[in-house]
């Protein structure tokens, strides 16, 4: 074993908990309390950590500041502690009828609304003791979600991380959503009428995440968007009582047209489609709980089938 291995053997793993507490807690007293140590004992741990890293790590004053190394270590310590907990709590026994654990699923708001809202009730019926927690998708690296303790991420294919395990769930396309009293009454709209109208839309970030980036010459970029929202759930409300056209996922639009006074308008010139993809960490692929979760998502995807082009 080399010098690095020798140094690691000399370190007590409890120092990792102390390091995480010092980096995360606002004060040294709060850090000590979080790991059930006295403040003098935590001060001794901090001195040991500073000696090990050759860095102050945190600087206490009117407010706590992390050094550059402290910032770099912060996310790593959280991930390492979760992996330690996963390791010592790992079991290959999973019976959904009797399971009493928590599963965390991350997804963009649109996917929560149009997919997870339909899937989770069925999951709860099959595993009544399971606690299911959904958290927002953080735009950017999917790896950050797993660093934060997520078990499964459901993302549009534009966000898929090729280094993670994946399972395609189903496809969705873009469609138009208008108020039932909208002056345009046809079931289909051509590009000229689409560009002549005013539009409500999700933010560029959300649209790009759901259906990929589009250039300045794309029809979506040439729309007259008079209002944008950062919440996908707001889109149908933008259409209600207005002459705006709202472009959204066909599944999401169909769901809202079934419960609100809205109509769907086919947009044949918008041929963009996107896959919804489940992703998880490759090393967890053989865990029964992950296999069960993938099966539950696939059951949900099969049950959904394909969206109807129109709602009566």
mmCIF file of N, CA, C and O in Angstrom, residues 21 25-39 42:
data_model
loop_
_atom_site.group_PDB
_atom_site.id
_atom_site.type_symbol
_atom_site.label_atom_id
_atom_site.label_comp_id
_atom_site.label_asym_id
_atom_site.label_seq_id
_atom_site.Cartn_x
_atom_site.Cartn_y
_atom_site.Cartn_z
ATOM 1 N N UNK A 21 -19.715 18.426 8.810
ATOM 2 C CA UNK A 21 -20.419 19.327 9.722
ATOM 3 C C UNK A 21 -19.802 20.713 9.707
ATOM 4 O O UNK A 21 -20.514 21.730 9.667
ATOM 5 N N UNK A 25 -22.383 23.556 8.500
ATOM 6 C CA UNK A 25 -23.049 24.303 9.576
ATOM 7 C C UNK A 25 -22.608 25.765 9.586
ATOM 8 O O UNK A 25 -21.462 26.077 9.236
ATOM 9 N N UNK A 26 -23.498 26.685 9.996
ATOM 10 C CA UNK A 26 -23.149 28.113 9.964
ATOM 11 C C UNK A 26 -22.128 28.520 11.024
ATOM 12 O O UNK A 26 -21.417 29.502 10.845
ATOM 13 N N UNK A 27 -22.062 27.783 12.125
ATOM 14 C CA UNK A 27 -21.127 28.106 13.205
ATOM 15 C C UNK A 27 -20.466 26.827 13.699
ATOM 16 O O UNK A 27 -20.954 25.719 13.449
ATOM 17 N N UNK A 28 -19.362 27.002 14.416
ATOM 18 C CA UNK A 28 -18.689 25.838 14.977
ATOM 19 C C UNK A 28 -19.564 25.164 16.029
ATOM 20 O O UNK A 28 -19.577 23.931 16.141
ATOM 21 N N UNK A 29 -20.325 25.965 16.771
ATOM 22 C CA UNK A 29 -21.234 25.394 17.780
ATOM 23 C C UNK A 29 -22.299 24.525 17.109
ATOM 24 O O UNK A 29 -22.595 23.417 17.569
ATOM 25 N N UNK A 30 -22.862 25.024 16.015
ATOM 26 C CA UNK A 30 -23.873 24.244 15.294
ATOM 27 C C UNK A 30 -23.260 22.981 14.699
ATOM 28 O O UNK A 30 -23.889 21.917 14.692
ATOM 29 N N UNK A 31 -22.037 23.076 14.218
ATOM 30 C CA UNK A 31 -21.355 21.897 13.673
ATOM 31 C C UNK A 31 -21.162 20.852 14.757
ATOM 32 O O UNK A 31 -21.390 19.655 14.544
ATOM 33 N N UNK A 32 -20.731 21.293 15.947
ATOM 34 C CA UNK A 32 -20.528 20.369 17.063
ATOM 35 C C UNK A 32 -21.834 19.695 17.449
ATOM 36 O O UNK A 32 -21.895 18.483 17.672
ATOM 37 N N UNK A 33 -22.899 20.484 17.492
ATOM 38 C CA UNK A 33 -24.206 19.939 17.886
ATOM 39 C C UNK A 33 -24.689 18.890 16.886
ATOM 40 O O UNK A 33 -25.277 17.875 17.266
ATOM 41 N N UNK A 34 -24.415 19.108 15.586
ATOM 42 C CA UNK A 34 -24.925 18.201 14.560
ATOM 43 C C UNK A 34 -24.281 16.823 14.621
ATOM 44 O O UNK A 34 -24.854 15.855 14.119
ATOM 45 N N UNK A 35 -23.087 16.716 15.217
ATOM 46 C CA UNK A 35 -22.417 15.413 15.331
ATOM 47 C C UNK A 35 -22.244 15.003 16.787
ATOM 48 O O UNK A 35 -21.439 14.127 17.113
ATOM 49 N N UNK A 36 -23.021 15.634 17.670
ATOM 50 C CA UNK A 36 -23.061 15.274 19.100
ATOM 51 C C UNK A 36 -21.684 15.366 19.763
ATOM 52 O O UNK A 36 -21.265 14.471 20.502
ATOM 53 N N UNK A 37 -20.975 16.469 19.482
ATOM 54 C CA UNK A 37 -19.698 16.722 20.131
ATOM 55 C C UNK A 37 -19.779 18.024 20.909
ATOM 56 O O UNK A 37 -20.602 18.900 20.601
ATOM 57 N N UNK A 38 -18.912 18.164 21.911
ATOM 58 C CA UNK A 38 -18.792 19.444 22.588
ATOM 59 C C UNK A 38 -18.037 20.408 21.678
ATOM 60 O O UNK A 38 -17.332 19.986 20.750
ATOM 61 N N UNK A 39 -18.174 21.709 21.944
ATOM 62 C CA UNK A 39 -17.455 22.661 21.110
ATOM 63 C C UNK A 39 -15.937 22.493 21.214
ATOM 64 O O UNK A 39 -15.252 22.556 20.192
ATOM 65 N N UNK A 42 -15.023 19.633 18.992
ATOM 66 C CA UNK A 42 -15.113 19.995 17.582
ATOM 67 C C UNK A 42 -13.956 20.903 17.177
ATOM 68 O O UNK A 42 -13.418 20.788 16.066
#
